Coordinates of C-alpha atoms in Angstrom, one line a residue:
X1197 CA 19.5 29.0 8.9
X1198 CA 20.5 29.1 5.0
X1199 CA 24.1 28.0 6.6
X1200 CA 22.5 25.1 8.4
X1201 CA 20.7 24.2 5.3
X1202 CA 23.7 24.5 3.0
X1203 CA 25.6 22.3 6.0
X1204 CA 22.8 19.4 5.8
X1205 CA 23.0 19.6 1.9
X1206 CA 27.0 19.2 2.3
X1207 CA 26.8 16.1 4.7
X1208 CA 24.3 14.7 3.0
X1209 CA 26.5 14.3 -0.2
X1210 CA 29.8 13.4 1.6
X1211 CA 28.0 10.4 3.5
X1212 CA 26.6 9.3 0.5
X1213 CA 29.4 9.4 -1.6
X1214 CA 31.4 7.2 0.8
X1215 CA 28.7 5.2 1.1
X1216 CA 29.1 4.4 -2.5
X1217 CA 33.2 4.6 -3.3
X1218 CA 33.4 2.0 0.3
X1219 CA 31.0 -0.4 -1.7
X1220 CA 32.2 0.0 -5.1
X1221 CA 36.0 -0.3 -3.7
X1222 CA 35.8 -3.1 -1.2
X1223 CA 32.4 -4.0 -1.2
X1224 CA 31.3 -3.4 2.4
X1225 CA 28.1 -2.0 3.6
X1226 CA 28.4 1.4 5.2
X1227 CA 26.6 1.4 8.7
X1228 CA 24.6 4.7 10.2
X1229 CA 27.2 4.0 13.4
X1230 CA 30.3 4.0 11.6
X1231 CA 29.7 7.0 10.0
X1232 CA 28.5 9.0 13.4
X1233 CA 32.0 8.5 14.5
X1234 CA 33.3 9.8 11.0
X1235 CA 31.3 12.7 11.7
X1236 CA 32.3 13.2 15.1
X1237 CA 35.8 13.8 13.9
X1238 CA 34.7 15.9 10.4
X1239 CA 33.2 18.4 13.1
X1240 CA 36.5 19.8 14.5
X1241 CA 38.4 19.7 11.1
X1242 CA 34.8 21.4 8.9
X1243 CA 34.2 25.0 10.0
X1244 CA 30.5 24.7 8.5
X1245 CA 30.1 21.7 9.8
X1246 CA 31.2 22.7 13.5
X1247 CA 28.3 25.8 13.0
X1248 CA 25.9 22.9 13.1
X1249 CA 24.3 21.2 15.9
X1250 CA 25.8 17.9 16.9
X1251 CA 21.7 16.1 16.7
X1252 CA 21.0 17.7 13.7
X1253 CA 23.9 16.5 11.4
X1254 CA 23.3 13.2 13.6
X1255 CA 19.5 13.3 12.3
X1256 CA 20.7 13.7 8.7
X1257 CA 22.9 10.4 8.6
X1258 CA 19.6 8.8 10.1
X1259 CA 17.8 10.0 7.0
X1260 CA 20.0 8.4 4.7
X1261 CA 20.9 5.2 6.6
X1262 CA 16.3 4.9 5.7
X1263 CA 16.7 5.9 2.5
X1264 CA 19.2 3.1 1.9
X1265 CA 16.8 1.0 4.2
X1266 CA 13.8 1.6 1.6
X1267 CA 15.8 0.8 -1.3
X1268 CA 17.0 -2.4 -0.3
X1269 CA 13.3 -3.0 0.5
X1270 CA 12.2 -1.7 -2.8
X1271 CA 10.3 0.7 -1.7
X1272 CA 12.1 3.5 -3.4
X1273 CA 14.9 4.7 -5.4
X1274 CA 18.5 4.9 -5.0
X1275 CA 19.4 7.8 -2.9
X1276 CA 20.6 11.3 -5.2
X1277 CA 22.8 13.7 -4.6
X1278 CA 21.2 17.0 -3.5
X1279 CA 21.5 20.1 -6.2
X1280 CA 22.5 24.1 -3.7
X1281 CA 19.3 25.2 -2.7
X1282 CA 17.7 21.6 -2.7
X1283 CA 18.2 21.0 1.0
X1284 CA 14.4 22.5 2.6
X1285 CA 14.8 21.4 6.6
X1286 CA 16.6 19.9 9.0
X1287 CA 15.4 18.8 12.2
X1288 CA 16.4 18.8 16.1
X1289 CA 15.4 15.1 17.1
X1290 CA 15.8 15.7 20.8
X1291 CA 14.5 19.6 21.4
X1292 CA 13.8 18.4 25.2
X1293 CA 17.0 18.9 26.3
X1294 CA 17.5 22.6 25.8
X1295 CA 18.5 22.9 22.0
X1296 CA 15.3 24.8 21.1
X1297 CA 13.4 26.4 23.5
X1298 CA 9.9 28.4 22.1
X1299 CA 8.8 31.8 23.9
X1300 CA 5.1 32.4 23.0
X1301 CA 5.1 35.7 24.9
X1302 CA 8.4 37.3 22.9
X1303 CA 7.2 35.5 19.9
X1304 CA 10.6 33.8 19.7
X1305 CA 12.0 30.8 19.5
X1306 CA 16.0 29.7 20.3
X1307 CA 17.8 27.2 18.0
X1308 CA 20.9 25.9 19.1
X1309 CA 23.6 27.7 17.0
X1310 CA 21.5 29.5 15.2
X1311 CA 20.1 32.0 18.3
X1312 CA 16.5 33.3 18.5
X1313 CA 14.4 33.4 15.6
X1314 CA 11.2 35.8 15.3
X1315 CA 8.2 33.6 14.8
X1316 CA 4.3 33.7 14.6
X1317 CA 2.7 31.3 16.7
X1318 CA -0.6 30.3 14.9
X1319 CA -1.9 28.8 18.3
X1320 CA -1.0 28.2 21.8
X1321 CA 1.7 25.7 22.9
X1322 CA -0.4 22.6 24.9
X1323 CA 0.1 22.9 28.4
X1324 CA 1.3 20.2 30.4
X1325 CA 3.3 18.9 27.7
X1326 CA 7.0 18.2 26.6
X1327 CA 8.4 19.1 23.6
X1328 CA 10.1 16.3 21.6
X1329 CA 11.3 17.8 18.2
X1330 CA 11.4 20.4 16.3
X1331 CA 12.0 20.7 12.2
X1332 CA 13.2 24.2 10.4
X1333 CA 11.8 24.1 6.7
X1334 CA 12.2 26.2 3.8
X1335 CA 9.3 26.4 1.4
X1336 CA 10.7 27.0 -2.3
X1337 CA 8.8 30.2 -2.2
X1338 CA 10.9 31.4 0.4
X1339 CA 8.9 31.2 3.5
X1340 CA 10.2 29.8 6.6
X1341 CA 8.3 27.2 8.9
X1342 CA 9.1 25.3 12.4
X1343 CA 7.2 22.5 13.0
X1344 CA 7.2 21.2 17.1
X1345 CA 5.5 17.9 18.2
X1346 CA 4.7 17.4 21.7
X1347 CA 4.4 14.9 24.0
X1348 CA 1.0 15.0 26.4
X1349 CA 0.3 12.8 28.6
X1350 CA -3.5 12.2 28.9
X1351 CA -5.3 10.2 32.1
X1352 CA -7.1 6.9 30.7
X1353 CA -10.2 8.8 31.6
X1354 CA -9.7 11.4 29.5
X1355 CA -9.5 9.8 26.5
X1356 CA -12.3 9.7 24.0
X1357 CA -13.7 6.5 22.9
X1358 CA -15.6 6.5 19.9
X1359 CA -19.1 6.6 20.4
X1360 CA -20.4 9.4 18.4
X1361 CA -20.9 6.8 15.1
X1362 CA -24.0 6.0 17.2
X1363 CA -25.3 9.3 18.2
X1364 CA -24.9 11.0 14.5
X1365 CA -26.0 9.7 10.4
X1366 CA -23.8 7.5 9.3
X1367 CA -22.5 8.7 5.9
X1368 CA -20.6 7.3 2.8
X1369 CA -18.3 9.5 0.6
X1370 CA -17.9 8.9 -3.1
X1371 CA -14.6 10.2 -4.7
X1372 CA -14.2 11.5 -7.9
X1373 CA -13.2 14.0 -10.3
X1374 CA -16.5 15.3 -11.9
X1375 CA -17.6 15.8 -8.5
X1376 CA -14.8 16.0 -5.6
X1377 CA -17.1 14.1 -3.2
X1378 CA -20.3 12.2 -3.6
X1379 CA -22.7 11.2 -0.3
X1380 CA -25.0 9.0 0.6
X1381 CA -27.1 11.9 1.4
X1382 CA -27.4 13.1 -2.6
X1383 CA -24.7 16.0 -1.9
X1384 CA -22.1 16.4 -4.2
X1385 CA -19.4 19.3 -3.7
X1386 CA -18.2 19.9 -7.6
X1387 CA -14.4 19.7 -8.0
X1388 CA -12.5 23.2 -7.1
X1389 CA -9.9 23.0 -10.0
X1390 CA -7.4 24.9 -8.4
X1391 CA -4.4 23.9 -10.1
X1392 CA -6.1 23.8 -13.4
X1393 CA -7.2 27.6 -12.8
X1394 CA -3.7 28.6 -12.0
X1395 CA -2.1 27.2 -15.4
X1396 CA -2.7 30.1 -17.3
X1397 CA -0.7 32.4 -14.7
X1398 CA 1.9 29.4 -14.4
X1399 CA 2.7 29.3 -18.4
X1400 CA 3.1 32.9 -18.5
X1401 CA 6.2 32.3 -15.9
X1402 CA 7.5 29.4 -17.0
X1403 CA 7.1 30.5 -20.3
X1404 CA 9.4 34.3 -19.1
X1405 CA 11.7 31.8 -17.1
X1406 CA 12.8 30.0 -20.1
X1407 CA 14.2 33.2 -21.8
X1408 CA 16.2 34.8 -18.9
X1409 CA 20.0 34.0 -18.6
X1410 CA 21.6 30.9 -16.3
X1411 CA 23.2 33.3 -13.5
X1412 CA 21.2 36.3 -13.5
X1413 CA 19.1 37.8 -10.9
X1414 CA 16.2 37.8 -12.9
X1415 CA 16.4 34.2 -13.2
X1416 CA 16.0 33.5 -9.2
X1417 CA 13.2 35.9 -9.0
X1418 CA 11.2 33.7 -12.1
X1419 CA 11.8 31.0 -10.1
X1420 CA 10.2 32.2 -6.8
X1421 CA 7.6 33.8 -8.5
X1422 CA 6.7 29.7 -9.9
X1423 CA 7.2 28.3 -6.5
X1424 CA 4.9 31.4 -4.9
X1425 CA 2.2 30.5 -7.2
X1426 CA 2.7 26.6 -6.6
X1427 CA 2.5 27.0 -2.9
X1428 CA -0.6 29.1 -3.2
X1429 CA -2.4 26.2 -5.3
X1430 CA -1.4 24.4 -2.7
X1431 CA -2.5 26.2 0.5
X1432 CA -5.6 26.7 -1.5
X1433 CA -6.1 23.0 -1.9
X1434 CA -5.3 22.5 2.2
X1435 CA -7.8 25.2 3.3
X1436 CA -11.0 23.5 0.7
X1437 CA -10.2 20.1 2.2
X1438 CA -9.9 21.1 6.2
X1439 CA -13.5 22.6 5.5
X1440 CA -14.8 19.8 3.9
X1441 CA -13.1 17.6 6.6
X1442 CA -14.5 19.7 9.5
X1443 CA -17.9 19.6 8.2
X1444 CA -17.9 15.6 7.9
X1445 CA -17.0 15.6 11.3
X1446 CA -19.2 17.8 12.9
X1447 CA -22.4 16.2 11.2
X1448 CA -21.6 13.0 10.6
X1449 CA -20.6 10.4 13.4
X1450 CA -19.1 7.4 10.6
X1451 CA -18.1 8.3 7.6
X1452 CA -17.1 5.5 5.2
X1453 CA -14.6 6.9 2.8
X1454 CA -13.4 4.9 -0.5
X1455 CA -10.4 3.4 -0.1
X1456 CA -8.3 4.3 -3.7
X1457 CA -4.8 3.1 -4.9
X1458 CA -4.1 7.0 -5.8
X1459 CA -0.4 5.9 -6.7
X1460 CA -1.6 3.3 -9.4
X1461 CA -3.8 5.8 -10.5
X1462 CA -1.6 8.2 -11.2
X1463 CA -0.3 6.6 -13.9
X1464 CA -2.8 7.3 -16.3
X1465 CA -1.0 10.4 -17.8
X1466 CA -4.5 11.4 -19.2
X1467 CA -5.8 11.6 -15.9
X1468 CA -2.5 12.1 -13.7
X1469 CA -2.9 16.1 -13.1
X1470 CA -6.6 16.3 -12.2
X1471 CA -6.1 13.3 -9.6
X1472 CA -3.4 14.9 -7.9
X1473 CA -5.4 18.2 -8.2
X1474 CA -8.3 16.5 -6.1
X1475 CA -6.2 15.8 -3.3
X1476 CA -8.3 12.6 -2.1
X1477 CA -5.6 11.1 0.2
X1478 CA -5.0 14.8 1.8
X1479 CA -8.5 15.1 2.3
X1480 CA -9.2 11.5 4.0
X1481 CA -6.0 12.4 6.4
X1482 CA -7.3 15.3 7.6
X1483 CA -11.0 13.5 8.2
X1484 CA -9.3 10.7 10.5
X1485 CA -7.4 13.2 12.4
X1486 CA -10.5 14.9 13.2
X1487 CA -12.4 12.2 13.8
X1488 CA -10.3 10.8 16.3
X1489 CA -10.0 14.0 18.3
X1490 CA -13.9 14.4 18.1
X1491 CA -14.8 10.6 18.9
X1492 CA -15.8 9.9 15.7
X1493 CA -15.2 7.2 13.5
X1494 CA -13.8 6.7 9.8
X1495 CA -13.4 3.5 8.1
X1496 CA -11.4 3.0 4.2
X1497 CA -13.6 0.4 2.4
X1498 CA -12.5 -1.5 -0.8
X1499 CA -14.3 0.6 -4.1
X1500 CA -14.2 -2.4 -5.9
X1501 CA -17.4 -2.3 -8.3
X1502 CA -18.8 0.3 -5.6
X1503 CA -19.9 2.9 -9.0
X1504 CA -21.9 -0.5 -10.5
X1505 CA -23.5 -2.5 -8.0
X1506 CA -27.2 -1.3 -7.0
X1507 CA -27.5 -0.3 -3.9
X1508 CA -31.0 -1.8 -3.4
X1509 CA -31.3 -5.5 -4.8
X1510 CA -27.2 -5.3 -5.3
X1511 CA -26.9 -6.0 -8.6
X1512 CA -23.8 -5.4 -10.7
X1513 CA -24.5 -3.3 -13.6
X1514 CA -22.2 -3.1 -16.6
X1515 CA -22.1 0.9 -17.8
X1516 CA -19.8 2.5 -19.3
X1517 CA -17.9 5.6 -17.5
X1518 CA -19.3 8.1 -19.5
X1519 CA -22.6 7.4 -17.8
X1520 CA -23.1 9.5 -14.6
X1521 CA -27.3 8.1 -14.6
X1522 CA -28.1 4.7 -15.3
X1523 CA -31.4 2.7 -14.9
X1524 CA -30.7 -0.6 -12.7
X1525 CA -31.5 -4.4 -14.7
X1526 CA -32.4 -6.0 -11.4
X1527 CA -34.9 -3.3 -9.9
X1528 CA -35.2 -1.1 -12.7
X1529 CA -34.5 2.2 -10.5
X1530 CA -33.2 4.9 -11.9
X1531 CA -29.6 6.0 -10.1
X1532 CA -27.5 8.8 -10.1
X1533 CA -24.0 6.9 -10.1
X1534 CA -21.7 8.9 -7.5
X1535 CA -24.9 8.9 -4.6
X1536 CA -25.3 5.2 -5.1
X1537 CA -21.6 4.2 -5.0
X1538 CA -21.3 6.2 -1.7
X1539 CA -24.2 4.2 -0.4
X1540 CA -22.7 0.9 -1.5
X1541 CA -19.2 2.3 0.3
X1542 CA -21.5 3.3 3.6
X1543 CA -23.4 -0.5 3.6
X1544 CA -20.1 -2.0 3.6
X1545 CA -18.2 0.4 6.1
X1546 CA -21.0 -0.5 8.1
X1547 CA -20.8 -4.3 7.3
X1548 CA -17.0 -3.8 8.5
X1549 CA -18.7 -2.7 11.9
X1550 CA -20.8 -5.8 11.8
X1551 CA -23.5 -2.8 11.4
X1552 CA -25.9 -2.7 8.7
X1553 CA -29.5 -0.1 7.5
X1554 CA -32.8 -0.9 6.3
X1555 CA -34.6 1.4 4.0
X1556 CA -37.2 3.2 6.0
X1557 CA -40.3 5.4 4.9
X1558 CA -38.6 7.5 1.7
X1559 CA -35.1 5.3 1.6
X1560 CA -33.6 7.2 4.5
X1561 CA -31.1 5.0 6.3
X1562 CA -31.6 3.8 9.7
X1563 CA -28.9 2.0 11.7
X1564 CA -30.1 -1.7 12.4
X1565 CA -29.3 -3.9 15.7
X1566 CA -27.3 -7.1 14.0
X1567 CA -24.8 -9.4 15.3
X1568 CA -21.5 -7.8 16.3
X1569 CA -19.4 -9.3 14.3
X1570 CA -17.6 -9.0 10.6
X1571 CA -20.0 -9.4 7.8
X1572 CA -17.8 -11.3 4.5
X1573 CA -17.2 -9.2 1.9
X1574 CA -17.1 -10.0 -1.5
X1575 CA -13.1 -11.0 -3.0
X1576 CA -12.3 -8.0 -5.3
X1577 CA -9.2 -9.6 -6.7
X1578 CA -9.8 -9.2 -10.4
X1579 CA -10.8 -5.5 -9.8
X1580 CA -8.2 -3.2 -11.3
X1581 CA -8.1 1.3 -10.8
X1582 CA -9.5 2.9 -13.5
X1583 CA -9.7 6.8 -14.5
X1584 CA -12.4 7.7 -12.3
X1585 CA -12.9 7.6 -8.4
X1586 CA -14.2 3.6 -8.4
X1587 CA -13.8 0.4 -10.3
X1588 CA -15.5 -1.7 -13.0
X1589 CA -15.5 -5.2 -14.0
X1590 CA -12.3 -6.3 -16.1
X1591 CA -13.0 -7.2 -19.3
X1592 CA -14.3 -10.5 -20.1
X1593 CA -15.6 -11.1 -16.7
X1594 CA -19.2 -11.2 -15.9
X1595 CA -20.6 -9.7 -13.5
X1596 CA -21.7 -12.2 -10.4
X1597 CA -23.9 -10.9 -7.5
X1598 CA -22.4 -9.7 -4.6
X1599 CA -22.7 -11.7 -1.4
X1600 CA -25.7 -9.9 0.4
X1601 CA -25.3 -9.4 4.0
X1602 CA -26.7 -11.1 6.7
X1603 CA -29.3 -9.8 9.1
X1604 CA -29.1 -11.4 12.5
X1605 CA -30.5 -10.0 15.4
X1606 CA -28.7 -10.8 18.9
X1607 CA -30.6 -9.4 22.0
X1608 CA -27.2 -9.8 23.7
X1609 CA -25.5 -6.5 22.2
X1610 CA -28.2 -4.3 21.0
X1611 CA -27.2 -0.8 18.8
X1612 CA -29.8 1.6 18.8
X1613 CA -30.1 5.2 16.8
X1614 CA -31.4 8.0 19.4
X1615 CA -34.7 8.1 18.1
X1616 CA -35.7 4.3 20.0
X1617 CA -35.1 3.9 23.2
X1618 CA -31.9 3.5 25.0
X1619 CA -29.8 0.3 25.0

């Protein structure tokens, strides 16, 4: 596997360099076909690249003729050469046709040219299934992974609709840093930190690393033990947010989650490390997934002024971020600023749905019959990502009251909550 690694790295830098000498010579674009044939040839002239599967060195040309593909677009870089040791997969694209073949009983799995592997499988293949690829990665820590996506084939019937959002409380969630998540519901789960309490460990190494000597073993061994810790942190991080994910689901039938521009955020160097620490695109991921399997529903809405407006009269407030409480100038209630931007972000998932909720008995939300259809939401234009989970209003700008949403009933599609009667 570390020869099929270094053999991926290898191609990968030849096709890119003649990507780049063909242009720079005789300016002409390279094609992903042209150099397939290339490769073709390479195979019975390279040893190391004759140890390789045939797909797999196919697969790595694909990679780079999308890299190219998203530069030209602007939607990343120029392609880089790859360092030895930088290569971390390569994948089978067409693992159907016998070029990996997984034995769950054995606990092995055959690669083609590499032979069978020993491998723990953390749950059972799907039945009734075909396998379509497979990827072989190497985590910097050392640790080896295969990843294997099937292809099922479900009846129409069998496939869940979702209708749960109707059954269960509707809830909003409130991102942020103070607190991870904020709900409509007045829970907050506080912010687990976990890269922030691994620094101290992580200086210590880095700060050994920088005094061994390039080419020793001890060197290699400082740099596992940093990628060890890093992949910790970061299976620590996975683990928090599949809990929290798998909770949402199982209580909550929507769930309105705020939709954030985390890569704009990031660029607030003051405020770059904790937002990458929360994980808030990670953790909305996993909630979809689940949702969808369970027959739930999750909808992204636009945070734009979500941590200011009121969520009663719907007045925009103007507070500073320093100020978690803050007493509304419309209806002079006191709110707690995360709950009541989650309950803003829940009104206008629902809106989405052409749903709304009245305040009933001690503000508890019930879901409301309305018109099926889109409410309008309010532009959010001249909103800009600040350094918390939310948005405020630019300076200079006043701050106009939101459109409020309509409340039409039409006895001709009638949503009901289980407590009335049935529709």
């Amino acid at each position: 596997m570390f020869r099929a690694l270094e053999a991926t790295r290898r191609l990968w830098n030849d096709a890119l360099s003649h990507r780049k000498s063909r242009w720079e010579k005789e300016r002409r674009a390279t094609s992903y076909e042209l150099q397939a044939k290339i490769l073709t040839t390479e195979r019975e002239q390279n040893a190391l690249l004759g140890e390789l599967h045939s797909q797999v060195g196919q697969d790595v040309l694909r990679r780079l003729d999308r890299a190219f593909t998203a530069f030209f677009e602007h939607r990343a870089g120029y392609p880089r050469f790859k360092k030895f040791g930088h290569s971390e997969s390569f994948t089978y694209p067409q693992a159907y046709n016998g070029s990996v073949k997984p034995f769950v009983v054995r606990k092995r799995i055959f690669l083609s040219k590499i032979g069978n592997v020993p491998v723990v499988f953390h749950r059972p293949l799907p039945k009734d299934s075909r396998l379509k690829t497979c990827s072989v990665r190497r985590e910097r820590d050392g640790k080896w992974f295969v990843s294997l996506l099937f292809e099922q084939i479900v009846p129409l019937q069998n496939i869940k609709v979702p209708t749960q959002f109707l059954t269960k409380a509707p809830i909003g969630i409130d991102l942020g840093l103070i607190s991870l998540i904020g709900t409509s519901d007045g829970e907050k789960i506080e912010h687990p930190r976990f890269l922030r309490k691994a620094e101290n460990r992580l200086k210590r190494l880095q700060r050994t690393l920088s005094h061994r000597s390039k080419g020793c073993k001890n060197l290699l061994r400082g740099r596992q033990k940093i990628a060890s810790q890093h992949a910790y942190v970061r299976r620590q991080r996975l683990d928090f947010n599949h809990k929290i994910s798998a909770k949402l689901v199982r209580e909550h039938g929507f769930i309105a989650f705020e939709d954030l521009r985390i890569r704009n955020m990031v660029r607030n160097h003051a405020l770059a490390k904790s937002i990458a620490d929360a994980g808030w695109g990670q953790l909305a991921r996993l909630t979809e997934y689940k949702a969808f399997c369970a027959g739930s529903m999750v909808v992204r809405v636009p945070a734009a002024y979500s941590t200011q407006e009121c969520s009663y009269c719907g007045m925009v407030n103007k507070v500073s971020l320093d100020v978690r409480t803050f007493e509304c100038v419309g209806c002079h209630r006191l709110l707690d600023r995360d709950t009541n931007a989650a309950q803003v972000l829940l009104k206008r998932g629902l809106a989405i749905l052409g749903l709304t909720y009245a305040k009933v008995g001690q503000d508890m939300p019930e879901l409301k019959p309305v018109e099926t259809r889109s409410q309008p939401l309010r532009s959010t234009e001249g909103a800009r990502q600040v350094e918390e989970a939310g948005t405020i209003c630019p300076e200079g700008v006043g701050s106009p009251r939101p459109m409020p949403l309509e409340d039409v009933t039409d006895n001709r599609a009638l949503i009901t909550t289980p407590s009335t009667s049935d529709a």
